[in-house]
Tab-separated table of C-alpha atoms in Angstrom:
chain	number	residue	atom	x	y	z
A	1187	UNK	CA	77.222	-30.026	49.228
A	1188	UNK	CA	76.777	-33.745	49.515
A	1189	UNK	CA	73.557	-35.053	50.948
A	1190	UNK	CA	74.005	-38.367	52.696
A	1191	UNK	CA	70.909	-40.331	51.871
A	1192	UNK	CA	69.502	-42.812	54.302
A	1193	UNK	CA	66.774	-45.366	53.672
A	1194	UNK	CA	63.957	-43.727	51.693
A	1195	UNK	CA	61.517	-41.737	53.725
A	1196	UNK	CA	58.801	-43.704	51.994
A	1197	UNK	CA	59.913	-46.790	53.854
A	1198	UNK	CA	59.089	-45.256	57.205
A	1199	UNK	CA	55.541	-45.134	58.447
A	1200	UNK	CA	54.841	-41.731	59.862
A	1201	UNK	CA	52.429	-41.184	62.737
A	1202	UNK	CA	48.845	-41.549	61.660
A	1203	UNK	CA	49.819	-42.620	58.166
A	1204	UNK	CA	49.721	-46.214	57.035
A	1205	UNK	CA	52.978	-47.650	55.792
A	1206	UNK	CA	53.436	-47.524	52.049
A	1207	UNK	CA	53.034	-51.187	50.959
A	1208	UNK	CA	55.404	-50.663	48.057
A	1209	UNK	CA	58.147	-49.378	50.337
A	1210	UNK	CA	57.413	-52.158	52.808
A	1211	UNK	CA	58.093	-54.840	50.210
A	1212	UNK	CA	60.775	-53.000	48.275
A	1213	UNK	CA	64.004	-54.934	47.663
A	1214	UNK	CA	67.085	-53.033	48.732
A	1215	UNK	CA	70.635	-54.293	48.651
A	1216	UNK	CA	72.673	-54.172	51.846
A	1217	UNK	CA	76.081	-52.450	51.919
A	1218	UNK	CA	77.705	-55.866	52.335
A	1219	UNK	CA	76.035	-57.124	49.188
A	1220	UNK	CA	77.197	-54.061	47.283
A	1221	UNK	CA	80.780	-54.558	48.441
A	1222	UNK	CA	80.731	-58.259	47.651
A	1223	UNK	CA	79.324	-57.618	44.193
A	1224	UNK	CA	81.942	-54.983	43.535
A	1225	UNK	CA	84.758	-57.366	44.388
A	1226	UNK	CA	83.358	-60.247	42.351
A	1227	UNK	CA	82.595	-58.155	39.290
A	1228	UNK	CA	85.978	-56.472	39.496
A	1229	UNK	CA	87.585	-59.890	39.490
A	1230	UNK	CA	85.595	-60.915	36.459
A	1231	UNK	CA	86.419	-57.696	34.641
A	1232	UNK	CA	90.034	-58.164	35.712
A	1233	UNK	CA	90.380	-54.804	37.323
A	1234	UNK	CA	93.152	-54.285	39.808
A	1235	UNK	CA	91.435	-54.308	43.210
A	1236	UNK	CA	93.103	-51.625	45.206
A	1237	UNK	CA	93.232	-51.830	48.950
A	1238	UNK	CA	92.793	-48.096	49.271
A	1239	UNK	CA	90.236	-46.647	46.914
A	1240	UNK	CA	89.762	-43.387	48.719
A	1241	UNK	CA	91.665	-41.540	46.024
A	1242	UNK	CA	90.271	-41.772	42.525
A	1243	UNK	CA	93.352	-39.975	41.206
A	1244	UNK	CA	95.684	-42.862	41.934
A	1245	UNK	CA	96.792	-44.535	38.696
A	1246	UNK	CA	95.395	-47.971	37.835
A	1247	UNK	CA	97.962	-50.646	38.603
A	1248	UNK	CA	98.359	-52.515	35.320
A	1249	UNK	CA	95.029	-52.053	33.709
A	1250	UNK	CA	95.232	-52.896	30.058
A	1251	UNK	CA	91.664	-54.008	29.615
A	1252	UNK	CA	91.840	-55.691	26.300
A	1253	UNK	CA	94.775	-57.833	27.252
A	1254	UNK	CA	93.144	-58.824	30.511
A	1255	UNK	CA	89.914	-59.646	28.799
A	1256	UNK	CA	91.687	-61.866	26.312
A	1257	UNK	CA	93.488	-63.644	29.142
A	1258	UNK	CA	90.237	-64.148	30.981
A	1259	UNK	CA	88.552	-65.638	27.960
A	1260	UNK	CA	91.559	-67.828	27.259
A	1261	UNK	CA	91.479	-69.183	30.783
A	1262	UNK	CA	87.791	-69.978	30.435
A	1263	UNK	CA	88.460	-71.640	27.133
A	1264	UNK	CA	91.035	-73.980	28.589
A	1265	UNK	CA	89.416	-75.361	31.672
A	1266	UNK	CA	86.905	-77.900	30.507
A	1267	UNK	CA	88.989	-80.077	28.261
A	1268	UNK	CA	91.769	-80.021	30.796
A	1269	UNK	CA	89.342	-81.205	33.413
A	1270	UNK	CA	88.303	-84.073	31.170
A	1271	UNK	CA	91.838	-85.060	30.265
A	1272	UNK	CA	92.863	-85.236	33.857
A	1273	UNK	CA	89.587	-86.780	34.985
A	1274	UNK	CA	89.443	-84.567	37.987
A	1275	UNK	CA	85.896	-83.389	37.960
A	1276	UNK	CA	84.571	-83.944	41.430
A	1277	UNK	CA	82.088	-85.241	42.423
A	1278	UNK	CA	80.194	-84.606	39.242
A	1279	UNK	CA	82.271	-86.650	36.899
A	1280	UNK	CA	79.599	-89.114	35.841
A	1281	UNK	CA	78.172	-88.646	32.403
A	1282	UNK	CA	74.788	-86.976	32.264
A	1283	UNK	CA	74.597	-86.541	35.997
A	1284	UNK	CA	71.946	-83.981	36.824
A	1285	UNK	CA	72.773	-81.150	39.173
A	1286	UNK	CA	70.046	-78.946	40.554
A	1287	UNK	CA	70.479	-75.815	42.582
A	1288	UNK	CA	67.038	-75.808	44.139
A	1289	UNK	CA	65.602	-72.648	45.643
A	1290	UNK	CA	69.023	-71.429	46.694
A	1291	UNK	CA	72.068	-70.698	44.629
A	1292	UNK	CA	74.695	-73.397	44.552
A	1293	UNK	CA	78.378	-73.420	43.761
A	1294	UNK	CA	80.237	-76.387	42.338
A	1295	UNK	CA	83.981	-76.414	42.729
A	1296	UNK	CA	86.114	-78.503	40.434
A	1297	UNK	CA	89.363	-80.072	41.524
A	1298	UNK	CA	91.429	-77.489	39.657
A	1299	UNK	CA	89.719	-74.643	41.447
A	1300	UNK	CA	87.290	-73.704	38.683
A	1301	UNK	CA	83.867	-72.798	39.957
A	1302	UNK	CA	80.401	-73.057	38.514
A	1303	UNK	CA	77.897	-70.790	40.207
A	1304	UNK	CA	74.323	-71.915	39.712
A	1305	UNK	CA	71.497	-69.488	40.151
A	1306	UNK	CA	68.395	-70.586	42.038
A	1307	UNK	CA	66.153	-72.934	40.086
A	1308	UNK	CA	68.915	-73.912	37.701
A	1309	UNK	CA	69.610	-77.373	36.410
A	1310	UNK	CA	72.556	-78.664	34.425
A	1311	UNK	CA	74.181	-81.884	33.419
A	1312	UNK	CA	77.814	-82.620	32.703
A	1313	UNK	CA	78.404	-84.624	29.579
A	1314	UNK	CA	81.498	-85.919	27.915
A	1315	UNK	CA	82.130	-85.085	24.284
A	1316	UNK	CA	84.821	-86.008	21.786
A	1317	UNK	CA	86.615	-82.738	22.240
A	1318	UNK	CA	86.086	-82.161	25.930
A	1319	UNK	CA	83.262	-81.792	28.365
A	1320	UNK	CA	79.928	-80.138	27.924
A	1321	UNK	CA	77.823	-78.351	30.456
A	1322	UNK	CA	74.264	-78.748	29.326
A	1323	UNK	CA	72.258	-76.008	30.985
A	1324	UNK	CA	68.709	-77.281	31.134
A	1325	UNK	CA	67.163	-74.369	32.998
A	1326	UNK	CA	68.191	-71.266	34.840
A	1327	UNK	CA	71.608	-69.711	34.476
A	1328	UNK	CA	75.178	-70.284	35.561
A	1329	UNK	CA	78.430	-68.391	35.800
A	1330	UNK	CA	81.664	-70.243	35.171
A	1331	UNK	CA	84.803	-68.945	36.835
A	1332	UNK	CA	87.583	-70.892	35.197
A	1333	UNK	CA	90.907	-71.480	36.857
A	1334	UNK	CA	93.982	-70.861	34.772
A	1335	UNK	CA	94.920	-73.862	32.644
A	1336	UNK	CA	97.801	-74.797	30.410
A	1337	UNK	CA	96.022	-76.846	27.740
A	1338	UNK	CA	92.513	-77.499	26.538
A	1339	UNK	CA	89.663	-75.997	24.565
A	1340	UNK	CA	86.185	-74.911	25.422
A	1341	UNK	CA	83.187	-73.875	23.416
A	1342	UNK	CA	79.807	-72.594	24.399
A	1343	UNK	CA	76.531	-72.991	22.614
A	1344	UNK	CA	72.942	-71.936	23.049
A	1345	UNK	CA	71.049	-73.429	25.938
A	1346	UNK	CA	67.698	-75.043	25.705
B	20	UNK	CA	70.795	-37.873	18.354
B	21	UNK	CA	74.487	-38.350	17.609
B	22	UNK	CA	76.844	-37.107	20.231
B	23	UNK	CA	79.281	-34.317	19.432
B	24	UNK	CA	81.759	-35.522	22.053
B	25	UNK	CA	85.091	-36.465	20.501
B	26	UNK	CA	86.357	-40.022	21.063
B	27	UNK	CA	88.945	-40.537	23.754
B	28	UNK	CA	92.323	-42.172	23.235
B	29	UNK	CA	92.487	-45.805	24.368
B	30	UNK	CA	94.468	-45.198	27.530
B	31	UNK	CA	92.142	-42.397	28.542
B	32	UNK	CA	89.203	-44.736	27.971
B	33	UNK	CA	90.746	-47.250	30.375
B	34	UNK	CA	91.113	-44.657	33.093
B	35	UNK	CA	87.689	-43.199	32.433
B	36	UNK	CA	86.202	-46.658	32.515
B	37	UNK	CA	87.809	-47.534	35.796
B	38	UNK	CA	86.686	-44.287	37.357
B	39	UNK	CA	83.194	-44.822	36.007
B	40	UNK	CA	83.006	-48.243	37.626
B	41	UNK	CA	84.328	-47.101	40.971
B	42	UNK	CA	81.992	-44.141	41.155
B	43	UNK	CA	78.817	-45.781	39.941
B	44	UNK	CA	78.948	-49.502	40.670
B	45	UNK	CA	76.916	-49.159	43.869
B	46	UNK	CA	74.292	-47.041	42.138
B	47	UNK	CA	73.939	-49.565	39.316
B	48	UNK	CA	73.903	-52.546	41.671
B	49	UNK	CA	71.255	-51.038	43.931
B	50	UNK	CA	69.127	-50.156	40.945
B	51	UNK	CA	69.396	-53.678	39.550
B	52	UNK	CA	68.757	-55.280	42.919
B	53	UNK	CA	65.581	-53.318	43.465
B	54	UNK	CA	64.202	-54.448	40.092
B	55	UNK	CA	65.375	-58.070	40.062
B	56	UNK	CA	65.201	-58.750	43.801
B	57	UNK	CA	68.199	-61.082	43.864
B	58	UNK	CA	71.872	-60.399	44.382
B	59	UNK	CA	72.835	-62.847	41.653
B	60	UNK	CA	70.825	-61.078	39.006
B	61	UNK	CA	71.889	-57.650	40.247
B	62	UNK	CA	75.499	-58.737	40.006
B	63	UNK	CA	74.841	-60.038	36.529
B	64	UNK	CA	73.366	-56.703	35.513
B	65	UNK	CA	76.343	-54.820	36.907
B	66	UNK	CA	78.748	-57.068	35.037
B	67	UNK	CA	76.768	-56.996	31.799
B	68	UNK	CA	76.583	-53.228	31.662
B	69	UNK	CA	80.252	-52.630	32.305
B	70	UNK	CA	81.338	-55.446	30.004
B	71	UNK	CA	79.337	-53.850	27.215
B	72	UNK	CA	80.976	-50.511	27.878
B	73	UNK	CA	84.335	-52.218	27.918
B	74	UNK	CA	83.712	-53.817	24.538
B	75	UNK	CA	82.039	-50.899	22.825
B	76	UNK	CA	83.895	-48.042	24.434
B	77	UNK	CA	82.328	-45.152	26.276
B	78	UNK	CA	79.626	-43.474	24.203
B	79	UNK	CA	79.274	-39.735	24.390
B	80	UNK	CA	76.167	-39.725	26.547
B	81	UNK	CA	77.970	-41.790	29.199
B	82	UNK	CA	80.586	-39.083	29.514
B	83	UNK	CA	77.994	-36.318	29.481
B	84	UNK	CA	75.605	-37.797	32.032
B	85	UNK	CA	76.910	-41.142	33.324
B	86	UNK	CA	74.370	-41.530	36.092
B	87	UNK	CA	71.368	-41.164	33.819
B	88	UNK	CA	72.888	-43.472	31.215
B	89	UNK	CA	73.825	-46.180	33.705
B	90	UNK	CA	70.480	-45.980	35.448
B	91	UNK	CA	68.609	-46.427	32.194
B	92	UNK	CA	70.868	-49.310	31.213
B	93	UNK	CA	70.464	-50.993	34.602
B	94	UNK	CA	66.688	-50.738	34.391
B	95	UNK	CA	66.561	-52.153	30.874
B	96	UNK	CA	68.855	-55.090	31.563
B	97	UNK	CA	67.098	-55.829	34.852
B	98	UNK	CA	63.675	-55.788	33.232
B	99	UNK	CA	64.908	-58.188	30.581
B	100	UNK	CA	65.917	-60.592	33.330
B	101	UNK	CA	62.622	-60.249	35.193
B	102	UNK	CA	60.638	-60.772	32.010
B	103	UNK	CA	62.771	-63.733	30.991
B	104	UNK	CA	61.818	-65.488	34.227
B	105	UNK	CA	58.311	-65.889	32.874
B	106	UNK	CA	59.674	-67.905	30.000
B	107	UNK	CA	61.652	-70.244	32.207
B	108	UNK	CA	60.018	-73.547	32.944
B	109	UNK	CA	60.195	-75.010	36.397
B	110	UNK	CA	62.031	-78.265	36.899
B	111	UNK	CA	59.728	-81.235	36.622
B	112	UNK	CA	61.150	-83.318	39.417
B	113	UNK	CA	59.895	-81.305	42.366
B	114	UNK	CA	60.577	-83.987	44.922
B	115	UNK	CA	64.211	-84.268	43.900
B	116	UNK	CA	64.500	-80.501	44.018
B	117	UNK	CA	63.234	-80.406	47.571
B	118	UNK	CA	65.697	-83.098	48.491
B	119	UNK	CA	68.514	-80.806	47.389
B	120	UNK	CA	67.281	-77.662	49.066
B	121	UNK	CA	64.103	-77.542	51.089
B	122	UNK	CA	61.887	-74.668	50.061
B	123	UNK	CA	60.548	-72.496	52.833
B	124	UNK	CA	56.802	-72.336	52.643
B	125	UNK	CA	54.380	-69.774	53.851
B	126	UNK	CA	56.787	-66.869	53.703
B	127	UNK	CA	54.329	-64.151	52.958
B	128	UNK	CA	56.883	-61.352	52.886
B	129	UNK	CA	58.866	-63.139	50.176
B	130	UNK	CA	55.700	-63.739	48.223
B	131	UNK	CA	54.802	-60.048	48.388
B	132	UNK	CA	58.279	-59.041	47.311
B	133	UNK	CA	58.099	-61.422	44.385
B	134	UNK	CA	54.695	-60.089	43.483
B	135	UNK	CA	55.955	-56.518	43.525
B	136	UNK	CA	58.881	-57.432	41.272
B	137	UNK	CA	56.608	-59.243	38.830
B	138	UNK	CA	54.285	-56.268	38.722
B	139	UNK	CA	57.195	-53.900	38.071
B	140	UNK	CA	58.258	-56.170	35.243
B	141	UNK	CA	55.038	-55.344	33.465
B	142	UNK	CA	55.594	-51.591	33.610
B	143	UNK	CA	57.334	-49.521	30.975
B	144	UNK	CA	61.066	-49.010	31.566
B	145	UNK	CA	60.581	-45.275	31.928
B	146	UNK	CA	58.061	-45.816	34.718
B	147	UNK	CA	60.331	-48.291	36.485
B	148	UNK	CA	63.137	-45.762	36.241
B	149	UNK	CA	61.019	-43.268	38.133
B	150	UNK	CA	59.950	-45.802	40.743
B	151	UNK	CA	63.504	-46.872	41.444
B	152	UNK	CA	64.735	-43.310	41.687
B	153	UNK	CA	61.955	-42.607	44.165
B	154	UNK	CA	61.985	-45.726	46.314
B	155	UNK	CA	65.583	-46.852	46.085
B	156	UNK	CA	67.515	-43.651	45.615
B	157	UNK	CA	65.060	-41.404	47.479
B	158	UNK	CA	64.939	-38.737	44.794
B	159	UNK	CA	62.331	-36.011	44.812
B	160	UNK	CA	60.032	-35.385	41.851
B	161	UNK	CA	62.223	-32.465	40.831
B	162	UNK	CA	65.393	-34.568	40.953
B	163	UNK	CA	63.764	-37.352	38.947
B	164	UNK	CA	62.498	-34.866	36.387
B	165	UNK	CA	65.930	-33.326	36.037
B	166	UNK	CA	67.619	-36.692	35.642
B	167	UNK	CA	65.148	-38.013	33.087
B	168	UNK	CA	64.762	-34.737	31.227
B	169	UNK	CA	61.067	-34.298	31.852
B	170	UNK	CA	58.782	-32.154	33.978
B	171	UNK	CA	57.823	-32.528	37.620
B	172	UNK	CA	54.203	-32.831	36.627
B	173	UNK	CA	54.872	-35.801	34.386
B	174	UNK	CA	56.878	-37.475	37.133
B	175	UNK	CA	54.167	-36.902	39.737
B	176	UNK	CA	51.363	-38.248	37.536
B	177	UNK	CA	53.401	-41.217	36.326
B	178	UNK	CA	54.402	-42.182	39.843
B	179	UNK	CA	50.846	-41.818	41.112
B	180	UNK	CA	49.529	-44.188	38.450
B	181	UNK	CA	52.386	-46.633	38.847
B	182	UNK	CA	51.948	-46.803	42.598
B	183	UNK	CA	48.240	-47.411	42.210
B	184	UNK	CA	48.958	-50.271	39.843
B	185	UNK	CA	51.571	-51.811	42.105
B	186	UNK	CA	49.333	-51.543	45.153
B	187	UNK	CA	46.577	-53.271	43.225
B	188	UNK	CA	48.979	-56.087	42.354
B	189	UNK	CA	49.980	-56.424	46.001
B	190	UNK	CA	46.345	-56.588	47.120
B	191	UNK	CA	45.365	-59.201	44.539
B	192	UNK	CA	44.602	-62.671	45.886
B	193	UNK	CA	47.455	-65.170	45.730
B	194	UNK	CA	47.916	-66.705	42.310
B	195	UNK	CA	46.258	-63.830	40.466
B	196	UNK	CA	48.610	-61.954	38.185
B	197	UNK	CA	48.111	-58.219	37.776
């Protein structure tokens, strides 16, 4: 028997009982957030996103994880130098330009379709180097979704 | 304790992994969200956990009790993120920051949520596991005890103390850390 759970009973103030302050300030994800996260993480893990996932018995489309992972890493590796060579970073192409996300998250899209997602309270600068471009993460955290490239190299190092 | 479960062939691991993700991603995400309080961090936790499994393969205890394993992993990774926030330094140029994205002030509900998350970050992972199972996944003491392999009495006492501590943190004057 499957019990369909609703919002915790603790979140509801019953008659004569004060509302539980922990439940009142508890952070719960919405179904939309769960779905959006599923799609984004699937894309990053390079799963095949199936339109119909009602059947868990259906075979995975072309899921060879190791190959996909290698392709994903290779794509990430290629984007930065290619962006430098073509000079298409927009509008953040100036050396040492500071980018801050502020209290909200922020997404920077490069001309080739690569995206840099900045978490709230993050700060980075783009800097040119001999062998490509560097993203100097000064605070916070970022996720780089690299578009597929044909040439280029990319390295990552420890942040400050 | 080493697991006695035999390793799976690679192709079977792929299928098992995919099924594991599809069945448990929402559970992991909700767990992470309730500890970190942000969708970005929760998403990060979800990705981190499954990437690790992808790289290291599925250990025996994942196949034996995936929910318990993933819940524990989600709590641990989430707590690491919450605790790391304390070590992050705010950006110096506050005026420039406001120019980029104005910060809403006086949002008491957000402040209380943040306070609750900070207070949870100071609890032991085991305690946070119980709190999340209770408040996020609406589990009874008996269900929590079964999942964590302990007794109902331990769960009840632990939750009672944890709730008292969290309530104290919520009542504290602004700017006072618990």
